[in-house]
Amino acid sequence: MSLREHALSLFRSAVGTVRPAPMLKRAVKLQGGECPQLLVKGQAFPVKRDLYLVGFGKAVLGMAAAAEEILGDHLIQGIINVPLGIQESLQRAGMQEMLLKPRSKIQVIEGAKNNLPDAEALKGAVAIQELAEGLTADDLLLVLISGGGSALLPAPIPPILLKEKEELTKTLASRGAAIQELNIVRKTLSLLKGGGLARLAYPAQVVSLILSDVIGDPLDIIASGPTAASSHSVQDCLQILAKYNLLHNLPQSVETVLSSSPTKPNAPEDYSHVCNIIIGSNTLALEEAKRQAEGLGYATLILSAAICGEVGCVATLYCQLIWLVCLGFAGLGEGPLGDEVRGNLRQLVAELGIPGLNLAKFLQALRGLGPERPVCILAGGETTVQLQGTGKGGRNQELALRVGLELHRAQAAEVSSPPGRCEIVFLSGGTDGQDGPTEAAGAICSLELVDEALQEGLDVEAFLSNNDSYTFFSQFQGGHHLLVTGLTGTNVMDIQAILIRATERL
């Protein structure tokens, strides 16, 4: 197999491990008998009386289908809120395993067109709220949560109308409020977000199974934390509104809610009836890819599952890492060239502010790698693209194209450059199978990409300056370098794989 085929195989195995059915079946079991128990990752929850299910998010339909199969007759009733048109899309894609069976006990409500809260999503949220409010101490509520859950669970505290809450959020966004600030305001004005669903379900046992699409897997941020204690208070919300000069320009309903809520920071409530369990995440996907890479003979390292920041800066980070591995292969890793690259990497990591990345430890691990074994570096997270052009693309395709360009420049600057003695493949893909408004999940590039593109009359720099990476990859070598998986039914952000092999004995 070529490096390219290996990269594709690693990406598929990473996504496969966080697909709803295998993920649920690994994490959840139902033990029958006189005293049935729900076993989740080794924790046991007695099913004393009735078992109910609710869910919301882009990957929840597949999660619910797998859960219903596991729970069987123990499941009394379920309600899930999923994106508009998802059942039809999965049906068209031939993904029957992601759909509920004909006489399912789970009601499906589709809403949140274009990932925005709407009347249908509100209808579903009200149905979930009513189910939760009717539970008793002997009931068990299984909650399925994935990314996109926030827009699918709109439940403004009365008398606030959904339209008023949305207009306030839109105004805040237009005045430059950060996503964290928007989430604090949303949670404060919501009945179900910020732990609201868990409070309403009390005294029932609540078990949440969470597929994380957020860096660091923070329980109170994923889908706005409906079953996690909120770390923010009404006071925080008021401060944000004041910061953007909106305190004296609020709808009457919002004023009513904010003045009637306690202004002291909420004391941590007793959430002992709740158990939140992450069953799928970028880290889990990377660990599976690492297992596979090691099985293929690669010396494999995971850089981070929290890669974030501007795509150009991240591309430079990856190119410097590739350069360092190639220098190591050539026995030059410990000289002045290696020191210079390590200095560049420290500066880039400081600029990007990647949470939890121990660069010193990673660089130490790189030092032990020689040319006798190919190297695989894995990473994940979510980059951002500053749009300057009007082209078509996505952050993964743009990242791959930028890495290709930087590798080309590095090679051009050094006539006998170490990368010239290495075979290099870089892959970046979105685990949901969709990168931006395109049908590709991402793209693959190699050291030769820019030169080969020039032979076809394609100028990589021109495409990048117009943010037109999809058009480039579609035209280049007949689209051979596009990563196309179709809808995957899951989402744990993006995955990158760097594969490097020495091409001559050094």
Short mmCIF file of C-alpha atoms in Angstrom, two decimals:
data_model
loop_
_atom_site.label_atom_id
_atom_site.label_comp_id
_atom_site.label_asym_id
_atom_site.label_seq_id
_atom_site.Cartn_x
_atom_site.Cartn_y
_atom_site.Cartn_z
CA MET A 1 0.00 0.00 0.00
CA SER A 2 1.16 3.56 -0.72
CA LEU A 3 1.41 6.28 1.94
CA ARG A 4 -1.72 7.80 0.44
CA GLU A 5 -3.66 4.56 0.87
CA HIS A 6 -2.38 4.25 4.42
CA ALA A 7 -3.51 7.82 5.21
CA LEU A 8 -6.99 7.09 3.83
CA SER A 9 -7.19 3.86 5.81
CA LEU A 10 -6.19 5.64 9.06
CA PHE A 11 -8.82 8.35 8.52
CA ARG A 12 -11.54 5.76 7.84
CA SER A 13 -10.66 3.73 10.92
CA ALA A 14 -10.67 6.89 13.10
CA VAL A 15 -14.13 7.87 11.82
CA GLY A 16 -15.37 4.28 12.04
CA THR A 17 -14.64 4.07 15.75
CA VAL A 18 -16.88 7.10 16.52
CA ARG A 19 -19.76 6.12 14.23
CA PRO A 20 -22.95 5.85 16.30
CA ALA A 21 -23.53 2.07 16.20
CA PRO A 22 -20.02 0.79 17.11
CA MET A 23 -19.59 3.62 19.61
CA LEU A 24 -22.88 2.87 21.44
CA LYS A 25 -22.34 -0.89 21.36
CA ARG A 26 -18.88 -0.51 22.91
CA ALA A 27 -20.09 1.80 25.66
CA VAL A 28 -23.60 0.55 26.54
CA LYS A 29 -25.02 -2.83 27.52
CA LEU A 30 -28.32 -3.83 29.08
CA GLN A 31 -28.18 -6.64 31.61
CA GLY A 32 -31.57 -8.35 31.86
CA GLY A 33 -32.89 -10.63 34.59
CA GLU A 34 -34.88 -9.87 37.76
CA CYS A 35 -33.01 -6.63 38.44
CA PRO A 36 -32.14 -5.22 35.00
CA GLN A 37 -29.23 -2.79 34.83
CA LEU A 38 -27.95 -0.36 32.26
CA LEU A 39 -24.16 -0.70 32.07
CA VAL A 40 -22.31 2.30 30.64
CA LYS A 41 -18.52 2.05 30.41
CA GLY A 42 -18.49 -0.21 33.48
CA GLN A 43 -20.90 1.89 35.57
CA ALA A 44 -24.19 0.21 36.53
CA PHE A 45 -27.56 2.00 36.67
CA PRO A 46 -30.51 -0.07 37.95
CA VAL A 47 -33.61 0.02 35.75
CA LYS A 48 -36.12 0.10 38.62
CA ARG A 49 -39.20 0.93 36.60
CA ASP A 50 -39.36 2.65 33.22
CA LEU A 51 -36.58 3.65 30.84
CA TYR A 52 -37.05 6.74 28.65
CA LEU A 53 -34.82 8.27 25.97
CA VAL A 54 -34.40 11.83 24.66
CA GLY A 55 -31.78 13.23 22.32
CA PHE A 56 -30.74 16.21 20.22
CA GLY A 57 -27.91 16.81 17.79
CA LYS A 58 -26.66 16.09 14.30
CA ALA A 59 -25.47 12.53 15.10
CA VAL A 60 -28.35 11.59 17.40
CA LEU A 61 -30.52 9.71 14.86
CA GLY A 62 -27.85 7.02 14.43
CA MET A 63 -27.18 7.00 18.18
CA ALA A 64 -30.90 6.50 18.89
CA ALA A 65 -31.18 3.66 16.35
CA ALA A 66 -28.27 1.84 18.05
CA ALA A 67 -29.62 2.60 21.55
CA GLU A 68 -33.09 1.23 20.73
CA GLU A 69 -31.52 -2.00 19.53
CA ILE A 70 -29.57 -2.34 22.80
CA LEU A 71 -32.47 -1.37 25.11
CA GLY A 72 -35.14 -3.51 23.43
CA ASP A 73 -38.45 -3.80 25.33
CA HIS A 74 -37.08 -1.94 28.34
CA LEU A 75 -37.49 1.33 26.41
CA ILE A 76 -40.96 2.82 27.07
CA GLN A 77 -40.79 6.00 25.00
CA GLY A 78 -38.30 8.29 23.29
CA ILE A 79 -38.20 11.74 21.63
CA ILE A 80 -35.30 13.02 19.55
CA ASN A 81 -34.69 16.36 17.84
CA VAL A 82 -32.56 16.05 14.70
CA PRO A 83 -31.63 18.33 11.77
CA LEU A 84 -34.18 18.98 9.06
CA GLY A 85 -33.92 16.51 6.18
CA ILE A 86 -31.48 14.13 7.88
CA GLN A 87 -33.68 11.04 7.54
CA GLU A 88 -34.04 11.59 3.81
CA SER A 89 -30.28 12.26 3.41
CA LEU A 90 -29.33 9.06 5.24
CA GLN A 91 -31.94 7.08 3.30
CA ARG A 92 -30.51 8.42 0.01
CA ALA A 93 -26.98 7.56 1.14
CA GLY A 94 -28.10 3.99 1.82
CA MET A 95 -27.29 4.27 5.54
CA GLN A 96 -30.19 2.17 6.83
CA GLU A 97 -28.35 1.34 10.08
CA MET A 98 -28.64 5.03 11.08
CA LEU A 99 -32.44 5.04 10.73
CA LEU A 100 -35.05 3.90 13.25
CA LYS A 101 -36.94 0.68 12.59
CA PRO A 102 -40.58 0.86 11.38
CA ARG A 103 -42.47 0.45 14.68
CA SER A 104 -39.97 2.42 16.76
CA LYS A 105 -40.95 3.77 20.20
CA ILE A 106 -38.87 6.86 19.47
CA GLN A 107 -40.56 9.90 17.99
CA VAL A 108 -38.36 11.88 15.57
CA ILE A 109 -38.80 15.63 15.22
CA GLU A 110 -36.80 17.39 12.49
CA GLY A 111 -36.01 21.09 12.81
CA ALA A 112 -33.31 23.78 13.07
CA LYS A 113 -33.09 24.49 9.33
CA ASN A 114 -29.58 25.78 8.46
CA ASN A 115 -28.55 24.99 12.05
CA LEU A 116 -30.75 27.81 13.43
CA PRO A 117 -33.44 27.34 16.12
CA ASP A 118 -36.95 27.41 14.64
CA ALA A 119 -40.59 26.56 15.45
CA GLU A 120 -40.10 22.83 14.74
CA ALA A 121 -37.07 22.62 17.03
CA LEU A 122 -39.08 24.48 19.69
CA LYS A 123 -41.92 21.94 19.33
CA GLY A 124 -39.43 19.11 19.90
CA ALA A 125 -37.85 20.90 22.88
CA VAL A 126 -41.28 21.35 24.49
CA ALA A 127 -42.05 17.62 24.01
CA ILE A 128 -38.70 16.71 25.64
CA GLN A 129 -39.40 19.15 28.48
CA GLU A 130 -42.84 17.62 29.15
CA LEU A 131 -41.42 14.09 29.14
CA ALA A 132 -38.69 15.08 31.62
CA GLU A 133 -41.13 16.85 33.96
CA GLY A 134 -43.30 13.72 34.22
CA LEU A 135 -40.54 11.38 35.47
CA THR A 136 -40.39 9.80 38.94
CA ALA A 137 -37.57 8.64 41.23
CA ASP A 138 -37.88 5.08 39.85
CA ASP A 139 -37.45 6.14 36.20
CA LEU A 140 -34.25 6.28 34.20
CA LEU A 141 -33.75 8.93 31.49
CA LEU A 142 -31.11 8.19 28.85
CA VAL A 143 -30.02 11.42 27.11
CA LEU A 144 -28.17 11.32 23.76
CA ILE A 145 -26.20 14.47 22.95
CA SER A 146 -24.05 15.46 19.98
CA GLY A 147 -22.82 18.63 18.27
CA GLY A 148 -25.59 20.80 16.82
CA GLY A 149 -27.72 20.01 19.87
CA SER A 150 -27.92 23.63 20.97
CA ALA A 151 -29.95 24.83 17.95
CA LEU A 152 -32.19 21.75 18.29
CA LEU A 153 -33.13 22.46 21.91
CA PRO A 154 -34.51 26.02 22.02
CA ALA A 155 -36.68 26.58 25.09
CA PRO A 156 -36.69 30.24 26.16
CA ILE A 157 -37.84 30.89 29.74
CA PRO A 158 -41.41 32.33 29.53
CA PRO A 159 -42.44 35.01 28.74
CA ILE A 160 -39.43 35.26 26.34
CA LEU A 161 -40.34 34.33 22.77
CA LEU A 162 -37.93 32.36 20.57
CA LYS A 163 -37.88 35.28 18.10
CA GLU A 164 -36.82 37.71 20.86
CA LYS A 165 -34.06 35.42 22.10
CA GLU A 166 -32.75 34.92 18.55
CA GLU A 167 -32.78 38.66 17.79
CA LEU A 168 -30.83 39.36 20.98
CA THR A 169 -28.24 36.69 20.07
CA LYS A 170 -27.97 38.08 16.54
CA THR A 171 -27.44 41.63 17.82
CA LEU A 172 -24.73 40.45 20.23
CA ALA A 173 -22.98 38.57 17.41
CA SER A 174 -23.11 41.63 15.13
CA ARG A 175 -21.46 43.69 17.89
CA GLY A 176 -18.55 41.25 18.07
CA ALA A 177 -19.51 38.99 21.00
CA ALA A 178 -17.42 35.82 21.18
CA ILE A 179 -19.10 32.40 20.88
CA GLN A 180 -18.47 31.79 24.62
CA GLU A 181 -20.32 35.00 25.46
CA LEU A 182 -23.24 34.10 23.17
CA ASN A 183 -23.49 30.70 24.86
CA ILE A 184 -23.63 32.24 28.36
CA VAL A 185 -26.52 34.50 27.31
CA ARG A 186 -28.34 31.61 25.57
CA LYS A 187 -27.99 29.36 28.62
CA THR A 188 -29.17 32.04 31.05
CA LEU A 189 -32.38 32.62 29.06
CA SER A 190 -33.08 28.90 28.48
CA LEU A 191 -35.20 26.39 30.41
CA LEU A 192 -33.22 23.36 29.22
CA LYS A 193 -29.65 24.51 28.55
CA GLY A 194 -27.06 24.98 31.32
CA GLY A 195 -28.28 21.96 33.31
CA GLY A 196 -31.98 22.82 32.90
CA LEU A 197 -33.00 19.45 31.44
CA ALA A 198 -31.32 17.57 34.32
CA ARG A 199 -33.09 19.79 36.88
CA LEU A 200 -36.49 19.17 35.26
CA ALA A 201 -35.92 15.39 35.17
CA TYR A 202 -35.20 15.23 38.92
CA PRO A 203 -35.74 12.91 40.84
CA ALA A 204 -35.23 10.44 37.96
CA GLN A 205 -31.74 9.02 37.31
CA VAL A 206 -30.28 10.85 34.29
CA VAL A 207 -27.55 9.21 32.19
CA SER A 208 -26.15 11.31 29.32
CA LEU A 209 -24.15 9.75 26.50
CA ILE A 210 -22.19 12.49 24.76
CA LEU A 211 -20.46 12.65 21.39
CA SER A 212 -18.14 15.66 21.70
CA ASP A 213 -17.48 18.09 18.85
CA VAL A 214 -15.78 20.67 21.09
CA ILE A 215 -12.06 21.00 21.86
CA GLY A 216 -11.33 19.70 25.37
CA ASP A 217 -14.78 17.99 25.68
CA PRO A 218 -16.24 20.54 28.18
CA LEU A 219 -19.59 19.12 29.39
CA ASP A 220 -21.18 22.53 29.96
CA ILE A 221 -20.37 23.70 26.39
CA ILE A 222 -21.31 20.68 24.21
CA ALA A 223 -24.89 21.45 23.01
CA SER A 224 -24.90 24.16 25.74
CA GLY A 225 -24.76 21.57 28.55
CA PRO A 226 -28.41 20.59 29.18
CA THR A 227 -27.38 17.96 31.74
CA ALA A 228 -24.27 19.65 33.16
CA ALA A 229 -24.17 22.22 35.95
CA SER A 230 -23.61 25.67 34.46
CA SER A 231 -20.45 27.42 35.55
CA HIS A 232 -22.04 30.82 34.87
CA SER A 233 -24.59 33.01 36.63
CA VAL A 234 -27.18 35.63 35.70
CA GLN A 235 -24.57 38.20 36.76
CA ASP A 236 -22.26 36.98 33.97
CA CYS A 237 -25.08 37.41 31.47
CA LEU A 238 -25.78 40.97 32.67
CA GLN A 239 -22.09 41.87 32.39
CA ILE A 240 -21.99 40.66 28.78
CA LEU A 241 -25.14 42.64 27.88
CA ALA A 242 -23.59 45.73 29.54
CA LYS A 243 -20.30 45.23 27.68
CA TYR A 244 -22.12 45.47 24.32
CA ASN A 245 -24.41 48.36 25.43
CA LEU A 246 -27.59 46.28 25.36
CA LEU A 247 -28.73 46.52 28.99
CA HIS A 248 -31.08 49.42 28.33
CA ASN A 249 -32.34 48.10 25.05
CA LEU A 250 -33.76 44.71 26.03
CA PRO A 251 -37.22 43.29 25.26
CA GLN A 252 -39.52 43.55 28.31
CA SER A 253 -39.69 39.74 28.55
CA VAL A 254 -35.88 39.39 28.85
CA GLU A 255 -35.79 42.13 31.52
CA THR A 256 -38.50 40.26 33.46
CA VAL A 257 -36.58 36.98 33.41
CA LEU A 258 -33.22 38.53 34.30
CA SER A 259 -34.63 40.55 37.21
CA SER A 260 -36.54 37.60 38.68
CA SER A 261 -33.56 35.23 38.57
CA PRO A 262 -31.16 35.22 41.54
CA THR A 263 -28.27 37.58 40.74
CA LYS A 264 -25.82 35.85 43.10
CA PRO A 265 -23.69 33.19 41.34
CA ASN A 266 -25.64 29.93 41.48
CA ALA A 267 -24.41 27.66 44.25
CA PRO A 268 -23.32 24.38 42.68
CA GLU A 269 -26.54 22.41 42.69
CA ASP A 270 -26.67 18.77 43.70
CA TYR A 271 -26.39 16.95 40.39
CA SER A 272 -25.94 13.56 42.08
CA HIS A 273 -28.87 12.15 40.04
CA VAL A 274 -26.92 12.85 36.82
CA CYS A 275 -24.08 10.96 35.17
CA ASN A 276 -22.49 12.54 32.06
CA ILE A 277 -20.33 10.19 30.00
CA ILE A 278 -18.30 11.11 26.88
CA ILE A 279 -18.60 8.07 24.60
CA GLY A 280 -17.08 9.61 21.46
CA SER A 281 -14.45 12.31 20.97
CA ASN A 282 -11.56 13.39 18.77
CA THR A 283 -9.14 11.80 21.26
CA LEU A 284 -10.84 8.40 20.93
CA ALA A 285 -10.75 8.65 17.13
CA LEU A 286 -7.02 9.55 17.17
CA GLU A 287 -6.22 6.66 19.53
CA GLU A 288 -7.87 4.23 17.08
CA ALA A 289 -5.90 5.71 14.16
CA LYS A 290 -2.70 5.34 16.23
CA ARG A 291 -3.44 1.65 16.87
CA GLN A 292 -3.95 1.11 13.15
CA ALA A 293 -0.79 3.05 12.16
CA GLU A 294 1.34 1.05 14.59
CA GLY A 295 -0.13 -2.13 13.09
CA LEU A 296 1.06 -0.89 9.67
CA GLY A 297 4.60 -0.49 11.02
CA TYR A 298 4.70 3.27 11.66
CA ALA A 299 6.40 4.92 14.63
CA THR A 300 3.29 6.89 15.65
CA LEU A 301 2.83 10.00 17.78
CA ILE A 302 -0.30 12.00 18.61
CA LEU A 303 0.48 15.72 18.67
CA SER A 304 -2.84 16.99 20.10
CA ALA A 305 -6.62 16.60 19.87
CA ALA A 306 -7.02 20.35 20.42
CA ILE A 307 -5.40 21.91 17.34
CA CYS A 308 -7.01 25.31 16.79
CA GLY A 309 -6.18 28.68 15.27
CA GLU A 310 -5.79 30.24 11.86
CA VAL A 311 -5.29 27.70 9.09
CA GLY A 312 -2.13 29.35 7.66
CA CYS A 313 -0.41 29.27 11.04
CA VAL A 314 -1.42 25.62 11.60
CA ALA A 315 -0.09 24.71 8.11
CA THR A 316 3.28 26.25 9.04
CA LEU A 317 3.29 24.25 12.30
CA TYR A 318 2.77 20.98 10.41
CA CYS A 319 5.44 21.84 7.81
CA GLN A 320 7.99 22.61 10.52
CA LEU A 321 7.22 19.24 12.15
CA ILE A 322 7.67 17.45 8.80
CA TRP A 323 10.96 19.33 8.27
CA LEU A 324 12.20 18.27 11.72
CA VAL A 325 11.40 14.58 11.11
CA CYS A 326 13.22 14.71 7.75
CA LEU A 327 16.25 16.41 9.36
CA GLY A 328 16.23 13.62 11.95
CA PHE A 329 16.19 11.01 9.17
CA ALA A 330 19.26 12.72 7.64
CA GLY A 331 21.08 12.80 11.01
CA LEU A 332 20.81 16.61 11.14
CA GLY A 333 18.14 16.87 13.84
CA GLU A 334 20.56 17.84 16.61
CA GLY A 335 22.51 20.47 14.66
CA PRO A 336 21.81 24.21 14.15
CA LEU A 337 19.10 23.45 11.55
CA GLY A 338 17.21 21.29 14.05
CA ASP A 339 17.55 23.94 16.77
CA GLU A 340 16.16 26.58 14.43
CA VAL A 341 13.12 24.45 13.56
CA ARG A 342 12.46 23.65 17.24
CA GLY A 343 12.60 27.38 18.00
CA ASN A 344 10.08 28.06 15.22
CA LEU A 345 7.78 25.36 16.60
CA ARG A 346 7.88 26.83 20.13
CA GLN A 347 6.95 30.24 18.74
CA LEU A 348 4.09 28.82 16.62
CA VAL A 349 2.63 26.81 19.51
CA ALA A 350 2.75 29.91 21.74
CA GLU A 351 0.99 31.97 19.01
CA LEU A 352 -1.72 29.37 18.42
CA GLY A 353 -2.33 28.80 22.16
CA ILE A 354 -3.19 25.11 21.70
CA PRO A 355 -4.65 23.97 25.05
CA GLY A 356 -2.83 21.15 26.85
CA LEU A 357 -0.09 20.67 24.24
CA ASN A 358 3.20 19.65 25.88
CA LEU A 359 5.56 20.53 23.01
CA ALA A 360 8.75 19.74 24.95
CA LYS A 361 7.56 16.17 25.59
CA PHE A 362 6.52 15.76 21.94
CA LEU A 363 9.87 17.03 20.64
CA GLN A 364 11.66 14.64 22.99
CA ALA A 365 9.66 11.73 21.54
CA LEU A 366 10.57 12.87 17.98
CA ARG A 367 14.29 12.75 18.85
CA GLY A 368 14.23 8.97 19.04
CA LEU A 369 12.93 8.44 15.49
CA GLY A 370 15.27 7.30 12.75
CA PRO A 371 14.87 6.50 9.03
CA GLU A 372 14.50 2.74 9.56
CA ARG A 373 10.77 3.07 10.29
CA PRO A 374 8.22 5.37 8.61
CA VAL A 375 6.73 8.00 10.91
CA CYS A 376 3.08 8.91 11.44
CA ILE A 377 2.04 12.08 13.30
CA LEU A 378 -1.67 12.38 14.13
CA ALA A 379 -3.61 15.43 15.32
CA GLY A 380 -7.15 16.72 15.56
CA GLY A 381 -9.24 19.77 16.41
CA GLU A 382 -10.74 22.61 14.42
CA THR A 383 -8.95 25.39 12.55
CA THR A 384 -10.39 28.70 11.33
CA VAL A 385 -10.12 30.31 7.89
CA GLN A 386 -10.01 34.07 7.35
CA LEU A 387 -12.12 34.50 4.21
CA GLN A 388 -10.61 36.90 1.69
CA GLY A 389 -11.89 35.51 -1.60
CA THR A 390 -15.13 34.26 -3.10
CA GLY A 391 -14.02 30.70 -3.94
CA LYS A 392 -15.39 27.39 -2.75
CA GLY A 393 -13.63 25.30 -0.12
CA GLY A 394 -13.46 24.20 3.49
CA ARG A 395 -10.92 24.46 6.28
CA ASN A 396 -9.53 20.95 5.69
CA GLN A 397 -9.03 21.41 1.95
CA GLU A 398 -7.46 24.83 2.55
CA LEU A 399 -5.13 23.38 5.20
CA ALA A 400 -3.98 20.56 2.89
CA LEU A 401 -3.34 23.01 0.05
CA ARG A 402 -1.40 25.38 2.31
CA VAL A 403 0.74 22.50 3.62
CA GLY A 404 1.48 21.51 -0.02
CA LEU A 405 2.55 25.06 -0.86
CA GLU A 406 4.75 25.45 2.24
CA LEU A 407 6.49 22.11 1.61
CA HIS A 408 7.19 23.21 -1.97
CA ARG A 409 8.65 26.53 -0.76
CA ALA A 410 10.82 24.80 1.85
CA GLN A 411 12.19 22.42 -0.77
CA ALA A 412 12.83 25.23 -3.26
CA ALA A 413 14.81 27.16 -0.61
CA GLU A 414 17.18 24.23 0.11
CA VAL A 415 18.68 22.57 -2.97
CA SER A 416 19.71 19.40 -1.09
CA SER A 417 16.86 19.65 1.35
CA PRO A 418 16.05 16.73 3.65
CA PRO A 419 12.37 16.75 2.50
CA GLY A 420 13.72 15.89 -0.96
CA ARG A 421 14.89 12.58 0.49
CA CYS A 422 11.55 11.84 2.11
CA GLU A 423 8.20 10.72 0.78
CA ILE A 424 5.54 12.85 2.49
CA VAL A 425 1.76 12.62 2.55
CA PHE A 426 -0.52 14.98 4.51
CA LEU A 427 -4.26 14.39 5.00
CA SER A 428 -6.84 16.63 6.65
CA GLY A 429 -10.51 15.66 6.89
CA GLY A 430 -13.73 16.48 8.72
CA THR A 431 -15.10 13.44 10.56
CA ASP A 432 -18.68 14.37 9.57
CA GLY A 433 -17.77 13.86 5.91
CA GLN A 434 -18.48 17.45 4.96
CA ASP A 435 -15.85 20.17 4.71
CA GLY A 436 -17.50 23.57 4.17
CA PRO A 437 -20.22 23.79 1.48
CA THR A 438 -18.63 20.95 -0.56
CA GLU A 439 -19.20 17.22 -0.97
CA ALA A 440 -15.61 16.49 0.12
CA ALA A 441 -14.55 15.74 3.71
CA GLY A 442 -11.08 17.20 3.08
CA ALA A 443 -8.00 16.61 0.93
CA ILE A 444 -4.60 14.96 0.66
CA CYS A 445 -1.37 16.60 -0.46
CA SER A 446 2.22 15.53 -1.08
CA LEU A 447 5.60 17.19 -1.54
CA GLU A 448 5.19 17.10 -5.33
CA LEU A 449 1.71 18.69 -5.43
CA VAL A 450 2.69 22.27 -6.43
CA ASP A 451 5.09 21.19 -9.21
CA GLU A 452 2.58 18.69 -10.61
CA ALA A 453 -0.17 21.34 -10.48
CA LEU A 454 2.01 23.80 -12.42
CA GLN A 455 2.42 21.19 -15.16
CA GLU A 456 -1.39 21.18 -15.44
CA GLY A 457 -1.43 25.00 -15.56
CA LEU A 458 -2.83 25.34 -12.01
CA ASP A 459 -1.39 28.08 -9.79
CA VAL A 460 -1.81 27.02 -6.13
CA GLU A 461 -1.20 30.54 -4.77
CA ALA A 462 -3.95 32.03 -6.95
CA PHE A 463 -6.45 29.43 -5.73
CA LEU A 464 -5.50 30.03 -2.08
CA SER A 465 -5.79 33.80 -2.34
CA ASN A 466 -9.40 33.27 -3.48
CA ASN A 467 -10.13 30.60 -0.78
CA ASP A 468 -10.85 28.28 -3.71
CA SER A 469 -9.29 25.03 -2.49
CA TYR A 470 -12.21 22.80 -3.55
CA THR A 471 -12.04 24.06 -7.15
CA PHE A 472 -8.29 23.42 -7.17
CA PHE A 473 -8.55 19.86 -5.88
CA SER A 474 -11.50 19.12 -8.21
CA GLN A 475 -9.44 20.15 -11.25
CA PHE A 476 -6.07 18.73 -10.15
CA GLN A 477 -5.45 15.17 -11.40
CA GLY A 478 -9.17 14.58 -11.87
CA GLY A 479 -10.06 15.13 -8.21
CA HIS A 480 -7.77 12.27 -7.11
CA HIS A 481 -6.56 14.23 -4.05
CA LEU A 482 -10.04 15.05 -2.70
CA LEU A 483 -11.09 13.06 0.37
CA VAL A 484 -14.69 12.01 -0.30
CA THR A 485 -16.45 9.80 2.27
CA GLY A 486 -20.09 10.88 2.03
CA LEU A 487 -22.09 11.60 5.19
CA THR A 488 -20.66 9.66 8.14
CA GLY A 489 -23.45 10.23 10.69
CA THR A 490 -20.92 11.36 13.32
CA ASN A 491 -18.81 14.43 14.15
CA VAL A 492 -15.77 14.77 16.39
CA MET A 493 -14.24 17.74 14.52
CA ASP A 494 -11.26 17.22 12.14
CA ILE A 495 -8.37 14.77 11.89
CA GLN A 496 -4.93 15.31 10.36
CA ALA A 497 -2.38 12.62 9.49
CA ILE A 498 1.25 13.19 8.44
CA LEU A 499 3.03 10.17 6.97
CA ILE A 500 6.78 10.33 6.26
CA ARG A 501 9.07 7.67 4.84
CA ALA A 502 12.80 7.92 4.02
CA THR A 503 13.27 7.33 0.27
CA GLU A 504 16.99 6.53 0.37
CA ARG A 505 19.21 5.03 3.03
CA LEU A 506 20.79 7.94 4.81
#
